[in-house]
mmCIF file of C-alpha atoms in Angstrom:
data_model
loop_
_atom_site.group_PDB
_atom_site.id
_atom_site.type_symbol
_atom_site.label_atom_id
_atom_site.label_comp_id
_atom_site.label_asym_id
_atom_site.label_seq_id
_atom_site.Cartn_x
_atom_site.Cartn_y
_atom_site.Cartn_z
ATOM 1 C CA MET E 301 26.362 -16.884 -14.501
ATOM 2 C CA LYS E 302 27.385 -19.668 -12.111
ATOM 3 C CA ASP E 303 29.579 -17.730 -9.705
ATOM 4 C CA THR E 304 29.768 -19.317 -6.352
ATOM 5 C CA LEU E 305 27.482 -17.181 -3.900
ATOM 6 C CA THR E 306 28.059 -16.739 -0.123
ATOM 7 C CA ASP E 307 25.371 -16.371 2.534
ATOM 8 C CA ALA E 308 22.110 -17.827 1.699
ATOM 9 C CA ASN E 309 20.356 -15.024 3.809
ATOM 10 C CA PHE E 310 21.815 -12.231 1.679
ATOM 11 C CA PRO E 311 23.622 -13.922 -1.421
ATOM 12 C CA ARG E 312 26.865 -12.311 -2.725
ATOM 13 C CA THR E 313 29.483 -13.711 -4.703
ATOM 14 C CA ALA E 314 33.084 -13.947 -3.323
ATOM 15 C CA ASP E 315 34.031 -10.510 -4.547
ATOM 16 C CA GLN E 316 30.759 -9.071 -2.866
ATOM 17 C CA ARG E 317 28.435 -8.736 -5.937
ATOM 18 C CA VAL E 318 24.973 -9.013 -4.652
ATOM 19 C CA TYR E 319 22.456 -11.483 -6.182
ATOM 20 C CA HIS E 320 20.114 -9.537 -8.541
ATOM 21 C CA LEU E 321 21.813 -6.044 -9.513
ATOM 22 C CA GLY E 322 25.231 -7.624 -9.820
ATOM 23 C CA VAL E 323 26.970 -4.464 -8.338
ATOM 24 C CA ARG E 324 29.579 -4.484 -5.436
ATOM 25 C CA PRO E 325 30.637 -1.603 -3.144
ATOM 26 C CA GLY E 326 32.529 0.855 -5.152
ATOM 27 C CA GLU E 327 30.201 0.625 -8.294
ATOM 28 C CA VAL E 328 27.170 2.712 -6.897
ATOM 29 C CA ALA E 329 27.074 6.190 -5.916
ATOM 30 C CA ASN E 330 25.173 7.834 -2.967
ATOM 31 C CA ARG E 331 22.896 9.783 -5.396
ATOM 32 C CA ILE E 332 20.812 7.795 -7.522
ATOM 33 C CA VAL E 333 18.168 7.989 -10.226
ATOM 34 C CA THR E 334 16.014 5.061 -10.733
ATOM 35 C CA VAL E 335 13.837 4.401 -13.915
ATOM 36 C CA GLY E 336 12.062 1.393 -15.258
ATOM 37 C CA SER E 337 13.564 1.029 -18.798
ATOM 38 C CA PRO E 338 17.195 0.800 -20.111
ATOM 39 C CA SER E 339 16.270 3.499 -22.789
ATOM 40 C CA ARG E 340 15.308 6.033 -20.214
ATOM 41 C CA ALA E 341 18.355 5.179 -18.241
ATOM 42 C CA ASN E 342 20.589 5.874 -21.318
ATOM 43 C CA THR E 343 18.682 9.158 -21.799
ATOM 44 C CA VAL E 344 19.550 10.432 -18.526
ATOM 45 C CA ALA E 345 23.180 8.980 -18.683
ATOM 46 C CA SER E 346 23.608 11.159 -21.920
ATOM 47 C CA PHE E 347 23.852 14.155 -19.402
ATOM 48 C CA LEU E 348 26.703 12.780 -17.351
ATOM 49 C CA ASP E 349 30.237 14.072 -17.586
ATOM 50 C CA ALA E 350 32.170 12.472 -20.492
ATOM 51 C CA GLN E 351 35.105 11.925 -18.344
ATOM 52 C CA PRO E 352 35.743 9.866 -16.280
ATOM 53 C CA LYS E 353 33.935 7.437 -18.671
ATOM 54 C CA PRO E 354 30.805 6.143 -17.024
ATOM 55 C CA PHE E 355 30.734 2.606 -15.471
ATOM 56 C CA VAL E 356 28.175 0.377 -17.148
ATOM 57 C CA LEU E 357 26.857 -2.978 -15.779
ATOM 58 C CA ASN E 358 24.079 -5.334 -16.994
ATOM 59 C CA SER E 359 23.126 -7.814 -14.632
ATOM 60 C CA GLU E 360 21.954 -11.312 -15.760
ATOM 61 C CA ARG E 361 18.559 -10.369 -13.902
ATOM 62 C CA GLY E 362 17.762 -7.596 -16.215
ATOM 63 C CA PHE E 363 19.070 -4.636 -13.970
ATOM 64 C CA LEU E 364 21.170 -1.912 -15.644
ATOM 65 C CA THR E 365 23.605 0.405 -13.388
ATOM 66 C CA ILE E 366 25.442 3.153 -14.956
ATOM 67 C CA THR E 367 27.637 5.178 -12.606
ATOM 68 C CA GLY E 368 29.534 8.420 -13.669
ATOM 69 C CA ARG E 369 29.874 11.980 -12.691
ATOM 70 C CA TYR E 370 27.372 14.851 -13.318
ATOM 71 C CA LYS E 371 29.008 18.294 -12.940
ATOM 72 C CA GLY E 372 31.783 16.573 -11.067
ATOM 73 C CA ILE E 373 29.501 14.735 -8.594
ATOM 74 C CA PRO E 374 29.183 10.907 -8.437
ATOM 75 C CA ILE E 375 25.650 9.808 -9.729
ATOM 76 C CA SER E 376 24.177 6.234 -10.383
ATOM 77 C CA ILE E 377 21.454 5.567 -12.899
ATOM 78 C CA VAL E 378 19.718 2.175 -12.236
ATOM 79 C CA SER E 379 17.070 0.692 -14.480
ATOM 80 C CA ILE E 380 15.136 -1.851 -12.471
ATOM 81 C CA GLY E 381 12.246 -2.935 -14.610
ATOM 82 C CA MET E 382 8.725 -3.140 -13.529
ATOM 83 C CA GLY E 383 6.881 -3.590 -10.017
ATOM 84 C CA SER E 384 7.440 -3.519 -6.328
ATOM 85 C CA PRO E 385 9.411 -6.732 -6.272
ATOM 86 C CA ASN E 386 12.096 -5.056 -8.401
ATOM 87 C CA MET E 387 12.102 -1.978 -6.304
ATOM 88 C CA ASP E 388 12.577 -4.089 -3.396
ATOM 89 C CA PHE E 389 15.657 -5.849 -4.958
ATOM 90 C CA PHE E 390 16.929 -2.495 -5.962
ATOM 91 C CA VAL E 391 16.572 -0.639 -2.630
ATOM 92 C CA ARG E 392 17.728 -3.514 -0.454
ATOM 93 C CA GLU E 393 20.878 -4.539 -2.494
ATOM 94 C CA ILE E 394 21.853 -0.927 -3.069
ATOM 95 C CA ARG E 395 21.518 -0.310 0.628
ATOM 96 C CA GLU E 396 23.937 -3.178 1.389
ATOM 97 C CA SER E 397 26.465 -1.954 -1.255
ATOM 98 C CA VAL E 398 26.722 1.712 -0.203
ATOM 99 C CA SER E 399 27.880 3.306 2.853
ATOM 100 C CA GLY E 400 26.298 6.453 4.147
ATOM 101 C CA ASP E 401 23.199 8.287 3.309
ATOM 102 C CA LEU E 402 21.338 7.676 0.190
ATOM 103 C CA ALA E 403 19.363 10.107 -1.963
ATOM 104 C CA ILE E 404 16.976 8.359 -4.354
ATOM 105 C CA ILE E 405 14.519 9.923 -7.129
ATOM 106 C CA ARG E 406 12.244 7.499 -9.046
ATOM 107 C CA LEU E 407 11.713 8.964 -12.691
ATOM 108 C CA GLY E 408 8.654 7.236 -14.105
ATOM 109 C CA SER E 409 5.607 7.358 -16.268
ATOM 110 C CA CYS E 410 2.110 7.421 -14.907
ATOM 111 C CA GLY E 411 -1.642 8.011 -15.923
ATOM 112 C CA GLY E 412 -3.506 10.972 -14.644
ATOM 113 C CA LEU E 413 -6.627 10.759 -12.837
ATOM 114 C CA VAL E 414 -7.959 14.337 -12.724
ATOM 115 C CA ASP E 415 -7.845 17.271 -15.389
ATOM 116 C CA ILE E 416 -4.107 16.769 -16.025
ATOM 117 C CA ARG E 417 -2.900 17.157 -19.369
ATOM 118 C CA PRO E 418 -0.549 14.279 -21.040
ATOM 119 C CA GLY E 419 2.944 15.639 -21.034
ATOM 120 C CA THR E 420 2.312 16.960 -17.327
ATOM 121 C CA VAL E 421 5.233 16.324 -14.793
ATOM 122 C CA VAL E 422 3.869 15.513 -11.382
ATOM 123 C CA VAL E 423 5.942 15.393 -8.084
ATOM 124 C CA PRO E 424 3.965 13.819 -5.317
ATOM 125 C CA ASN E 425 4.595 14.473 -1.721
ATOM 126 C CA ALA E 426 3.066 11.194 -0.705
ATOM 127 C CA CYS E 427 1.980 7.885 -1.978
ATOM 128 C CA VAL E 428 -0.527 5.160 -1.397
ATOM 129 C CA SER E 429 -0.782 1.426 -2.466
ATOM 130 C CA ILE E 430 -3.492 -0.255 -4.218
ATOM 131 C CA SER E 431 -3.277 -4.158 -4.126
ATOM 132 C CA ARG E 432 -5.716 -6.821 -5.009
ATOM 133 C CA ASN E 433 -7.046 -8.533 -2.118
ATOM 134 C CA VAL E 434 -6.563 -12.315 -2.676
ATOM 135 C CA ASP E 435 -8.702 -13.138 0.459
ATOM 136 C CA PHE E 436 -11.834 -11.466 -1.771
ATOM 137 C CA ASP E 437 -14.120 -14.291 -3.334
ATOM 138 C CA PHE E 438 -13.911 -12.822 -6.916
ATOM 139 C CA ALA E 439 -15.815 -15.846 -8.222
ATOM 140 C CA ASN E 440 -18.711 -15.583 -5.558
ATOM 141 C CA PRO E 441 -18.509 -12.039 -4.193
ATOM 142 C CA GLU E 442 -21.946 -12.091 -2.572
ATOM 143 C CA ASN E 443 -20.578 -14.771 -0.107
ATOM 144 C CA CYS E 444 -17.575 -12.558 0.829
ATOM 145 C CA ASP E 445 -17.290 -9.565 3.304
ATOM 146 C CA GLU E 446 -13.760 -8.995 2.417
ATOM 147 C CA PRO E 447 -12.876 -5.608 0.106
ATOM 148 C CA ALA E 448 -11.820 -6.554 -3.456
ATOM 149 C CA TYR E 449 -9.055 -4.095 -3.106
ATOM 150 C CA ARG E 450 -6.824 -2.738 -0.232
ATOM 151 C CA ILE E 451 -5.668 0.905 0.083
ATOM 152 C CA SER E 452 -2.869 1.653 2.373
ATOM 153 C CA LYS E 453 -2.092 4.522 4.451
ATOM 154 C CA PRO E 454 -0.059 7.273 2.546
ATOM 155 C CA VAL E 455 3.764 7.324 2.947
ATOM 156 C CA ALA E 456 5.550 10.747 2.779
ATOM 157 C CA ALA E 457 8.352 11.505 0.356
ATOM 158 C CA ASP E 458 11.395 13.276 1.885
ATOM 159 C CA GLU E 459 10.455 16.905 2.111
ATOM 160 C CA ASN E 460 13.859 18.517 1.300
ATOM 161 C CA LEU E 461 14.588 16.262 -1.620
ATOM 162 C CA THR E 462 11.210 16.959 -2.897
ATOM 163 C CA ASN E 463 11.455 20.561 -2.652
ATOM 164 C CA GLU E 464 14.752 20.503 -4.425
ATOM 165 C CA LEU E 465 13.318 18.279 -7.323
ATOM 166 C CA VAL E 466 10.388 20.906 -7.901
ATOM 167 C CA LYS E 467 12.934 23.816 -7.918
ATOM 168 C CA ALA E 468 15.218 21.967 -10.229
ATOM 169 C CA LEU E 469 12.401 20.928 -12.596
ATOM 170 C CA TYR E 470 11.124 24.542 -12.967
ATOM 171 C CA ALA E 471 14.802 25.764 -13.642
ATOM 172 C CA ALA E 472 15.413 22.852 -16.193
ATOM 173 C CA LYS E 473 11.901 23.315 -18.056
ATOM 174 C CA PRO E 474 12.550 25.138 -21.450
ATOM 175 C CA SER E 475 10.671 28.302 -22.015
ATOM 176 C CA THR E 476 9.101 26.709 -25.097
ATOM 177 C CA SER E 477 7.791 23.747 -23.268
ATOM 178 C CA VAL E 478 3.866 23.418 -22.937
ATOM 179 C CA SER E 479 4.262 20.923 -20.099
ATOM 180 C CA ASP E 480 2.969 21.674 -16.698
ATOM 181 C CA ILE E 481 4.689 20.891 -13.391
ATOM 182 C CA ILE E 482 2.221 20.021 -10.543
ATOM 183 C CA SER E 483 3.423 19.273 -6.989
ATOM 184 C CA GLY E 484 1.860 18.637 -3.652
ATOM 185 C CA THR E 485 -0.407 15.745 -4.768
ATOM 186 C CA VAL E 486 -0.738 12.101 -3.826
ATOM 187 C CA ASN E 487 0.275 9.189 -6.159
ATOM 188 C CA ALA E 488 -1.340 5.756 -6.151
ATOM 189 C CA SER E 489 1.008 2.787 -6.897
ATOM 190 C CA ALA E 490 -1.036 -0.342 -8.101
ATOM 191 C CA ASP E 491 -0.047 -3.940 -8.027
ATOM 192 C CA SER E 492 -1.569 -4.516 -11.566
ATOM 193 C CA PHE E 493 -1.751 -2.551 -14.708
ATOM 194 C CA TYR E 494 -5.324 -3.783 -15.067
ATOM 195 C CA SER E 495 -7.508 -4.789 -12.096
ATOM 196 C CA SER E 496 -6.032 -2.354 -9.479
ATOM 197 C CA GLN E 497 -6.098 0.510 -11.801
ATOM 198 C CA GLY E 498 -9.920 -0.040 -12.698
ATOM 199 C CA ARG E 499 -9.376 -1.334 -16.226
ATOM 200 C CA GLN E 500 -12.009 -3.628 -17.545
ATOM 201 C CA THR E 501 -11.010 -7.018 -19.032
ATOM 202 C CA SER E 502 -12.479 -10.490 -19.522
ATOM 203 C CA PHE E 503 -11.780 -11.221 -15.695
ATOM 204 C CA PRO E 504 -14.116 -10.733 -13.051
ATOM 205 C CA ASP E 505 -12.243 -8.152 -11.268
ATOM 206 C CA HIS E 506 -15.040 -6.301 -9.439
ATOM 207 C CA ASN E 507 -13.344 -3.008 -10.081
ATOM 208 C CA GLU E 508 -15.882 -1.010 -11.774
ATOM 209 C CA ASP E 509 -16.188 1.609 -9.117
ATOM 210 C CA LEU E 510 -12.577 1.514 -7.940
ATOM 211 C CA ILE E 511 -11.345 4.927 -9.586
ATOM 212 C CA GLU E 512 -14.480 6.826 -8.179
ATOM 213 C CA TYR E 513 -13.704 5.099 -4.826
ATOM 214 C CA LEU E 514 -10.240 6.196 -4.675
ATOM 215 C CA GLN E 515 -10.944 9.829 -5.743
ATOM 216 C CA THR E 516 -13.490 10.074 -2.813
ATOM 217 C CA LYS E 517 -11.287 8.465 -0.352
ATOM 218 C CA ILE E 518 -7.914 9.991 -0.828
ATOM 219 C CA LYS E 519 -7.540 13.728 -0.973
ATOM 220 C CA ASN E 520 -5.368 15.298 -3.745
ATOM 221 C CA LEU E 521 -5.022 11.898 -5.416
ATOM 222 C CA SER E 522 -3.957 12.795 -9.066
ATOM 223 C CA THR E 523 -2.079 10.094 -10.592
ATOM 224 C CA LEU E 524 -1.697 6.203 -11.096
ATOM 225 C CA GLU E 525 1.543 4.324 -11.398
ATOM 226 C CA ALA E 526 1.817 0.893 -12.606
ATOM 227 C CA SER E 527 5.001 -1.190 -12.861
ATOM 228 C CA HIS E 528 4.305 -1.981 -16.483
ATOM 229 C CA TYR E 529 5.121 1.266 -18.034
ATOM 230 C CA CYS E 530 8.182 1.328 -20.424
ATOM 231 C CA ASP E 531 9.366 3.753 -23.058
ATOM 232 C CA ASN E 532 7.987 1.969 -25.968
ATOM 233 C CA PHE E 533 4.845 4.350 -26.571
ATOM 234 C CA PHE E 534 2.181 1.970 -26.934
ATOM 235 C CA LYS E 535 3.344 0.036 -24.012
ATOM 236 C CA SER E 536 3.596 3.196 -21.810
ATOM 237 C CA LEU E 537 -0.130 4.057 -21.830
ATOM 238 C CA VAL E 538 -1.232 4.474 -18.119
ATOM 239 C CA SER E 539 -4.499 5.572 -16.312
ATOM 240 C CA ILE E 540 -5.013 8.730 -14.724
ATOM 241 C CA LEU E 541 -7.124 8.898 -11.499
ATOM 242 C CA THR E 542 -8.292 11.885 -9.423
ATOM 243 C CA PHE E 543 -5.176 11.767 -7.358
ATOM 244 C CA SER E 544 -2.499 12.941 -9.592
ATOM 245 C CA ALA E 545 -1.025 9.596 -10.757
ATOM 246 C CA VAL E 546 -1.071 5.801 -10.533
ATOM 247 C CA GLN E 547 2.067 3.883 -11.018
ATOM 248 C CA MET E 548 3.459 0.673 -9.237
ATOM 249 C CA GLU E 549 7.034 1.361 -7.746
ATOM 250 C CA THR E 550 7.025 4.494 -6.143
ATOM 251 C CA PHE E 551 5.141 3.540 -2.936
ATOM 252 C CA HIS E 552 7.599 0.887 -2.231
ATOM 253 C CA LEU E 553 10.511 3.081 -2.517
ATOM 254 C CA PHE E 554 8.742 5.576 -0.092
ATOM 255 C CA HIS E 555 7.827 2.692 2.155
ATOM 256 C CA LEU E 556 11.352 1.138 2.455
ATOM 257 C CA ALA E 557 12.883 4.697 3.002
ATOM 258 C CA ALA E 558 10.709 5.221 5.949
ATOM 259 C CA CYS E 559 11.255 1.824 7.374
ATOM 260 C CA TRP E 560 14.871 2.409 7.228
ATOM 261 C CA HIS E 561 14.605 5.572 9.171
ATOM 262 C CA ALA E 562 12.572 3.618 11.915
ATOM 263 C CA ARG E 563 15.057 0.646 12.096
ATOM 264 C CA THR E 564 16.544 -0.302 15.278
ATOM 265 C CA ALA E 565 19.317 -2.695 14.183
ATOM 266 C CA VAL E 566 22.148 -1.992 11.844
ATOM 267 C CA SER E 567 23.210 -4.469 9.122
ATOM 268 C CA LYS E 568 26.363 -6.384 10.004
ATOM 269 C CA VAL E 569 29.250 -7.533 7.788
ATOM 270 C CA VAL E 570 28.386 -10.472 5.427
ATOM 271 C CA ARG E 571 29.576 -13.959 6.337
ATOM 272 C CA THR E 572 29.748 -17.104 4.343
ATOM 273 C CA PRO E 573 27.684 -20.365 4.090
ATOM 274 C CA LEU E 574 27.640 -21.480 0.660
ATOM 275 C CA THR E 575 25.179 -21.995 -2.380
ATOM 276 C CA THR E 576 25.385 -21.782 -6.060
ATOM 277 C CA GLY E 577 23.300 -19.704 -8.611
ATOM 278 C CA PRO E 578 23.391 -17.110 -11.555
ATOM 279 C CA VAL E 579 25.192 -13.836 -10.693
ATOM 280 C CA THR E 580 27.760 -12.979 -13.327
ATOM 281 C CA PRO E 581 27.109 -9.449 -14.607
ATOM 282 C CA ILE E 582 28.106 -8.112 -17.931
ATOM 283 C CA ILE E 583 30.313 -5.090 -17.385
ATOM 284 C CA ALA E 584 31.403 -2.409 -19.827
ATOM 285 C CA GLN E 585 34.609 -1.195 -17.996
ATOM 286 C CA SER E 586 35.475 2.388 -17.530
ATOM 287 C CA SER E 587 38.737 3.761 -17.874
ATOM 288 C CA ASN E 588 39.630 2.852 -14.345
ATOM 289 C CA PRO E 589 38.667 -0.740 -13.718
ATOM 290 C CA THR E 590 36.994 -1.658 -10.428
ATOM 291 C CA PRO E 591 39.430 -2.870 -7.846
ATOM 292 C CA GLN E 592 38.860 -5.899 -5.738
ATOM 293 C CA VAL E 593 36.769 -4.856 -2.771
ATOM 294 C CA PRO E 594 37.256 -6.361 0.614
ATOM 295 C CA PRO E 595 34.017 -7.038 2.914
ATOM 296 C CA ALA E 596 33.053 -3.746 4.655
ATOM 297 C CA PRO E 597 30.506 -2.981 7.466
ATOM 298 C CA LEU E 598 27.822 -1.667 5.386
ATOM 299 C CA PRO E 599 25.789 0.528 5.859
ATOM 300 C CA LEU E 600 26.987 3.103 8.399
ATOM 301 C CA PRO E 601 25.060 3.581 11.657
ATOM 302 C CA ASN E 602 22.521 6.501 11.666
ATOM 303 C CA SER E 603 22.510 6.693 7.816
ATOM 304 C CA VAL E 604 19.406 7.893 6.115
ATOM 305 C CA ILE E 605 17.482 7.177 2.790
ATOM 306 C CA ARG E 606 15.822 10.268 1.108
ATOM 307 C CA ALA E 607 13.473 9.364 -1.393
ATOM 308 C CA ALA E 608 11.168 11.302 -3.998
ATOM 309 C CA GLY E 609 9.508 10.672 -7.096
ATOM 310 C CA ILE E 610 8.587 12.411 -10.438
ATOM 311 C CA HIS E 611 6.008 10.885 -12.673
ATOM 312 C CA MET E 612 5.567 12.130 -16.422
ATOM 313 C CA VAL E 613 1.874 11.705 -17.174
ATOM 314 C CA PHE E 614 1.442 9.724 -20.543
ATOM 315 C CA ALA E 615 -2.337 9.263 -20.677
ATOM 316 C CA SER E 616 -5.465 10.786 -19.183
ATOM 317 C CA ARG E 617 -8.197 8.146 -17.995
ATOM 318 C CA LYS E 618 -10.797 10.966 -18.178
ATOM 319 C CA SER E 619 -10.162 12.398 -21.570
ATOM 320 C CA GLN E 620 -8.427 9.454 -23.322
ATOM 321 C CA ASP E 621 -5.777 11.735 -24.525
ATOM 322 C CA PHE E 622 -2.240 10.370 -24.997
ATOM 323 C CA ILE E 623 1.164 11.964 -24.967
ATOM 324 C CA THR E 624 3.150 11.840 -28.317
ATOM 325 C CA PRO E 625 6.435 10.160 -28.867
ATOM 326 C CA GLU E 626 7.838 13.507 -29.435
ATOM 327 C CA GLN E 627 6.490 14.828 -26.168
ATOM 328 C CA VAL E 628 8.078 11.769 -24.403
ATOM 329 C CA GLN E 629 11.454 12.454 -25.577
ATOM 330 C CA GLU E 630 11.424 16.197 -24.740
ATOM 331 C CA VAL E 631 10.060 15.748 -21.359
ATOM 332 C CA GLU E 632 12.518 12.982 -20.553
ATOM 333 C CA ASP E 633 15.237 15.294 -21.625
ATOM 334 C CA TRP E 634 14.553 18.094 -19.471
ATOM 335 C CA ALA E 635 12.966 16.272 -16.511
ATOM 336 C CA GLY E 636 15.990 13.943 -16.445
ATOM 337 C CA GLN E 637 18.303 17.010 -16.286
ATOM 338 C CA GLY E 638 16.211 18.414 -13.425
ATOM 339 C CA VAL E 639 16.392 15.162 -11.437
ATOM 340 C CA LEU E 640 20.251 15.115 -11.816
ATOM 341 C CA ASN E 641 20.466 18.793 -10.659
ATOM 342 C CA ALA E 642 18.243 18.215 -7.578
ATOM 343 C CA LEU E 643 20.457 15.242 -6.567
ATOM 344 C CA ILE E 644 23.633 17.083 -6.684
ATOM 345 C CA ASN E 645 22.057 19.884 -4.520
ATOM 346 C CA ILE E 646 21.442 17.465 -1.625
ATOM 347 C CA ASP E 647 24.184 17.489 0.931
ATOM 348 C CA ILE E 648 25.259 13.991 1.882
ATOM 349 C CA PRO E 649 27.449 14.295 5.012
ATOM 350 C CA LYS E 650 28.432 10.626 5.072
ATOM 351 C CA ASP E 651 29.080 10.551 1.204
ATOM 352 C CA VAL E 652 31.634 7.978 0.251
ATOM 353 C CA SER E 653 31.311 8.499 -3.346
ATOM 354 C CA ASP E 654 34.893 9.763 -3.957
ATOM 355 C CA LEU E 655 36.023 6.240 -2.970
ATOM 356 C CA VAL E 656 34.037 4.579 -5.846
ATOM 357 C CA ALA E 657 35.860 2.870 -8.526
ATOM 358 C CA TYR E 658 35.014 5.302 -11.319
ATOM 359 C CA SER E 659 36.266 8.504 -9.592
#
């Protein structure tokens, strides 16, 4: 798309659409489920109320936003793809498009590091980041004092949202399900599916002892998350460490939520230097078309971002066992409903969702 953009600092179109997600104020709710793949987004969206018909937007940059109602309460589901950069686009552009508090739950897949069976659902109370240290001399390691990988301090999930999520998952889990629910663990988000998760390839990654090191350094570490997990079963195999899970996006979500709480300045109204670039989204209109939205001072002062995560364990690094495609669908169904129920149980005092275009 070739719409004219305004403000090179934070690009928007003239009708206030943001650069990557393509949404504008009025198209996203205060309560949000974020996933990696469109198929998982559509699975969760299948539980939304039939009326009003959900609003659907596919951006040129590969983001999918579905906004509707669940038990009468506005909810958005956003598929962001893979990696912390995409999580950064998502959180920042949503924050500038929605007034009031945000409650965001990441529903993703991961690999297990300890004795956790594939099919287990893990809800971490904190997350660390594992990143490849580009200052390390991977070609001549004997001449380098730098570590090959950096491990961050843990960042906590929102306690209230996490507690609601755990309760909602237990309530949503079918009596016939053999999946376990584990909470109170630490998740690790890696910047690579391979090197930062201790996988061995032909590259000299110097990661042979990385998993063992992580397990000794981080108490209650159970899972690894990489941004490369998607719903295609054979592309979704992930590694499991001694913390509960390793993946790639959750740490950045928790980090930005924590940073927002600590900010000292409030964002201001958008102004207009000009540039051009691709922005036009593909929109499936609901029965109530989106009205023209004038610029608004977003977000409100003193608003908060509540963030939590749920990780479906797809594979065990220790046993080499994998989840079956049938298990994936079963867990996605009840876990998705649990996430939706958790979100509607969270009070948002500055909720402006009733003003959105699909209401």
